Structure formats: structure tokens, C-alpha cells
C-alpha atoms as one frame of an Amber mdcrd trajectory, in Angstrom:
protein
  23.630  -9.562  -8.506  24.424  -8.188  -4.932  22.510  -5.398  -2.959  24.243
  -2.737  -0.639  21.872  -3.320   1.813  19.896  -5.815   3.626  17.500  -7.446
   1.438  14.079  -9.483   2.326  12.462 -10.674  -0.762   8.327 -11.655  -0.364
   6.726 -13.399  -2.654   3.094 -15.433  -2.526   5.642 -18.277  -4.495   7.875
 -20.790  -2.175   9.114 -21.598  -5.731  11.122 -18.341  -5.891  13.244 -18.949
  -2.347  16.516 -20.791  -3.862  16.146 -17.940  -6.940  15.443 -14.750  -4.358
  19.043 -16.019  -2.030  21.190 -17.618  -4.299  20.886 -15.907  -7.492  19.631
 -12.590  -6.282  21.369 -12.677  -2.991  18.596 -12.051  -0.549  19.373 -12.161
   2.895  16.392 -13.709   3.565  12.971 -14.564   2.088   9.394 -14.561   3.200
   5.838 -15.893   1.987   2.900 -13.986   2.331   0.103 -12.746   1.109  -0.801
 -10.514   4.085  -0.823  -6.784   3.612   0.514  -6.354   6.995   2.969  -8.124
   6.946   4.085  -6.811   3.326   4.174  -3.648   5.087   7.241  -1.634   4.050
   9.023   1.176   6.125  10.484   3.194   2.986   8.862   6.399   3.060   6.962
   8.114  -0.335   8.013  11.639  -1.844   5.860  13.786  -3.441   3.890  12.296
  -5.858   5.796   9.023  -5.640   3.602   5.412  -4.527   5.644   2.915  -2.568
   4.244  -0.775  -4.046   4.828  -3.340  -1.937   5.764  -6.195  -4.491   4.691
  -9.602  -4.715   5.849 -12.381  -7.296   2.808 -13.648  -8.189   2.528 -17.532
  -8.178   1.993 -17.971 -12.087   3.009 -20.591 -14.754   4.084 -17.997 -16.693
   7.117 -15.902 -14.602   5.379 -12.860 -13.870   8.153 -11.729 -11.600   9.924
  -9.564 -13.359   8.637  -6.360 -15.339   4.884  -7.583 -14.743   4.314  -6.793
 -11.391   1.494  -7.518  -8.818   1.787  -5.964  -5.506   0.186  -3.751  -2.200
   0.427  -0.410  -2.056   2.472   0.067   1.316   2.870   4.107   0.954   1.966
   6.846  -0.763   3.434  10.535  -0.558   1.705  13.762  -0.230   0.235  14.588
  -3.659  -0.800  11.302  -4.721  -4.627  10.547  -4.980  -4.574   8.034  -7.386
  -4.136   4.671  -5.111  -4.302   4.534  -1.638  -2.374   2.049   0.961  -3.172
  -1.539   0.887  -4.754  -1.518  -2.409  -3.828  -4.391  -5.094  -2.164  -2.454
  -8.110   0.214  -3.326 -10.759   2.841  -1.798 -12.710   4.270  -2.516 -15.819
   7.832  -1.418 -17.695   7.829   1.829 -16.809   8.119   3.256 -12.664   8.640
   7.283 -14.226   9.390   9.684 -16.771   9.795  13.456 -17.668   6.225  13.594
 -18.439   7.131  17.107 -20.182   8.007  15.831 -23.569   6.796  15.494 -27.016
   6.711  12.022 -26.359   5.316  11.577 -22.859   2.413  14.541 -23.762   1.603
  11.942 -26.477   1.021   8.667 -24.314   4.724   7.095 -25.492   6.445   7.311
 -22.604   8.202   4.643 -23.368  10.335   6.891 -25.743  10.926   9.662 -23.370
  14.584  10.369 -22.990  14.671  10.217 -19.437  12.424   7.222 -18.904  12.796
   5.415 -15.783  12.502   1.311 -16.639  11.145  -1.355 -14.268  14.201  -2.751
 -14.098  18.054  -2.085 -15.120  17.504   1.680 -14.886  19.078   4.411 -12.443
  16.170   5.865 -10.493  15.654   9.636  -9.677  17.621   8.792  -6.132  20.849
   6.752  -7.829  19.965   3.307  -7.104  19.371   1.011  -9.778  15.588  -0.453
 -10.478  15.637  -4.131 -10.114  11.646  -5.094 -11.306   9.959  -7.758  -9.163
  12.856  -9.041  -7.473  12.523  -6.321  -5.516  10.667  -5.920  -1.988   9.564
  -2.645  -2.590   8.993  -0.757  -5.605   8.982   3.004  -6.262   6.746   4.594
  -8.950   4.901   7.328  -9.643   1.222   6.964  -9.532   1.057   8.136 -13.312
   2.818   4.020 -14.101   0.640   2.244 -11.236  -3.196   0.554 -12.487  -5.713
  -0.351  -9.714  -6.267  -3.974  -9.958  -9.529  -5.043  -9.953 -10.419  -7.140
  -6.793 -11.990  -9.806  -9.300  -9.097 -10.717 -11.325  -6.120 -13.093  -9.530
  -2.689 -12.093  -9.696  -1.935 -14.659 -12.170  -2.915 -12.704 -14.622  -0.268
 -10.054 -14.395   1.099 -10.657 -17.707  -1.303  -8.615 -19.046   1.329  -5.581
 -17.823   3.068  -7.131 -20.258   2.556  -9.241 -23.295  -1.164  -8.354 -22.795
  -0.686  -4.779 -23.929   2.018  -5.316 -26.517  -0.654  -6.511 -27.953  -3.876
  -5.084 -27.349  -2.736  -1.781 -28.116  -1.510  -2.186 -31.625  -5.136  -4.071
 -31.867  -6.678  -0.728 -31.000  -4.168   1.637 -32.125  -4.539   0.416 -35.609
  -8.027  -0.600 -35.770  -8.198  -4.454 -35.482 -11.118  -4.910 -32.757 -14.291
  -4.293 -35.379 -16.123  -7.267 -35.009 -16.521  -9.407 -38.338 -12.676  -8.753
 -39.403 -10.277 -11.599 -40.618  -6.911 -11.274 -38.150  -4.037 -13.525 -38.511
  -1.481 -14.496 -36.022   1.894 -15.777 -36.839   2.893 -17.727 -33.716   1.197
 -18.418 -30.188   3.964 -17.700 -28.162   3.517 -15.531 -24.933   1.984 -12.673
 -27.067   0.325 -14.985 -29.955  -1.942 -16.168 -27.381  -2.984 -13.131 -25.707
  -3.701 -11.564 -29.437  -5.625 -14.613 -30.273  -7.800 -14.214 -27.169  -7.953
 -10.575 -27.380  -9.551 -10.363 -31.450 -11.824 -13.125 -30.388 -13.049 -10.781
 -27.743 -13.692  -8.280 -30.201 -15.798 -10.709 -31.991 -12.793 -11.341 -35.207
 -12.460 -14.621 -37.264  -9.266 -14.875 -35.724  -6.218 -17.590 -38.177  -3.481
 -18.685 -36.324
């Protein structure tokens, strides 16, 4: 993978330097975990949020659609999150948010969905998720994260709400009920720990 432009990766990892320049091609790479110096120059449009991205320092790689970062910019209309803040953001970075499907909360099967990564984005360039030093997205995609909880826990953007919502959406969190979970992979465990929190006899 090769960008047209000058790239400086930061992460809060020194793990990620030889992957940042010599599989991402990086001109250079920084740690930090200083706002300030995370500060991009990229400017915000409209109701657009520059994120200032950070790979998170995590067992589990968190640097690539589940994303932890500092909000460097945000344009005009936004309101939502303001500079500096902690946020994350998970698959999605924008969508129509006219359709059947995005009026419905499934964005994710809008036709003009924008990914986190592999995707064109409303300007032409291509989205490449947390290997990125700055992220686009519109505030609709971007969740405050709460000062308590470390970065490390940015899977949650992830395989923590491919499975809590089907939990919810189908009504599995009623304390007392028997849930069973085939596998304790990188979701298995999250849906373990999420039943128990909803007080089911979880089987796994």
C-alpha cells in the first residue's frame, strides 16, 4: 500500500513502527499521546469531524476499523464533539442518511455507505481505517468516549456491538434467561461478558 502524499503515522504503540513504514509505507512515524502534538492541519467541512487517530496499544489489534483517537477539527455545523475530545469511531465514517435504510438505524446497508476503510470517500481518496493519521467522519459515526474507560477497550466499536446489539435487538438481556455461546473467539467473549451483565445463566 503506497500514499500520494507524505504520510506521518502516530500511534500510542512503538509496536506498530516497522508495520506503519514498511508495510504501510509511512514516511515517518511518531509516538504520542499528546493532543498537541496529534494536532492535525486538515481542515473540517460542514458537518464533517476531523479525528485525530491513535492505534491504541491493545493485545487485541484495535488498529484498524476500531478506532480510538482526538478530535483535531471540527467544521461549522457540528455540535456533537468538540476539539481535543477522546472519541471513537467504528465501520462506518458516512452515509446518505436519506434512505429507507439509514432512517431505520442500518446504515450499514445504505447504498452509498462510506466504510472505515477500503471505501472512496465523498472527496475521491480512498479510506484507509486506523492506519491513517487523520480520519474524516461525520459526527453522526463518531461516540464520545468516556474519560473513564482506556483505549484498550476499543474493540467494543467492533466485536462489542456485533454483539450486544443482536442481544438487545432480539431480546436476550432479561435477567434469569439461559444463553448459549458457540465459541469464545473475539466476539464469544464479549457476548459471554455482555449476558452476564444482564444477569443470564450464560453456557459456553
Amino acid at each position: 500500500m503506497a500514499f500520494d502524499t507524505k504520510v506521518t503515522v502516530v500511534s500510542t504503540s512503538l509496536n506498530k513502527k516497522d508495520e506503519a513504514i514498511e508495510c504501510l509505507g509511512a514516511d515517518s512515524f511518531l509516538v504520542s499521546r499528546d493532543p498537541d502534538q496529534m494536532q492535525g492541519e486538515e481542515r473540517a467541512e460542514s458537518s464533517v469531524a476531523i479525528a485525530n487517530v491513535a492505534t491504541v496499544e491493545a493485545e487485541v489489534d484495535a488498529s484498524r476499523h476500531e478506532i480510538v483517537g482526538v478530535v483535531a477539527e471540527v467544521g461549522r455545523e457540528v455540535d456533537k464533539v468538540k476539539v481535543r475530545e477522546n472519541v471513537g469511531v467504528g465501520v462506518l465514517v458516512g452515509s446518505c442518511r436519506k434512505c429507507d435504510s439509514c432512517t431505520n438505524d442500518l446504515e450499514q446497508y445504505c447504498a452509498s455507505h462510506i466504510g472505515t476503510y477500503s471505501t472512496t470517500y465523498y472527496d475521491g481518496t480512498t479510506t484507509y481505517e486506523g492506519y491513517s493519521d487523520l480520519m474524516v467522519a461525520d459526527e453522526h459515526f463518531i461516540f464520545r468516549w468516556p474519560e473513564n474507560l482506556p483505549m484498550e477497550a476499543a474493540p467494543l466499536l467492533c466485536a462489542g456491538i456485533n454483539t450486544y446489539s443482536p442481544l438487545k435487538y432480539f431480546g436476550l438481556d432479561k435477567p434469569g434467561m439461559h444463553i448459549g455461546v458457540v465459541g469464545l473467539g473475539g466476539l464469544g467473549h464479549m457476548a459471554v461478558k455482555f449476558a452476564k451483565a444482564f444477569g443470564c445463566n450464560v453456557t459456553h
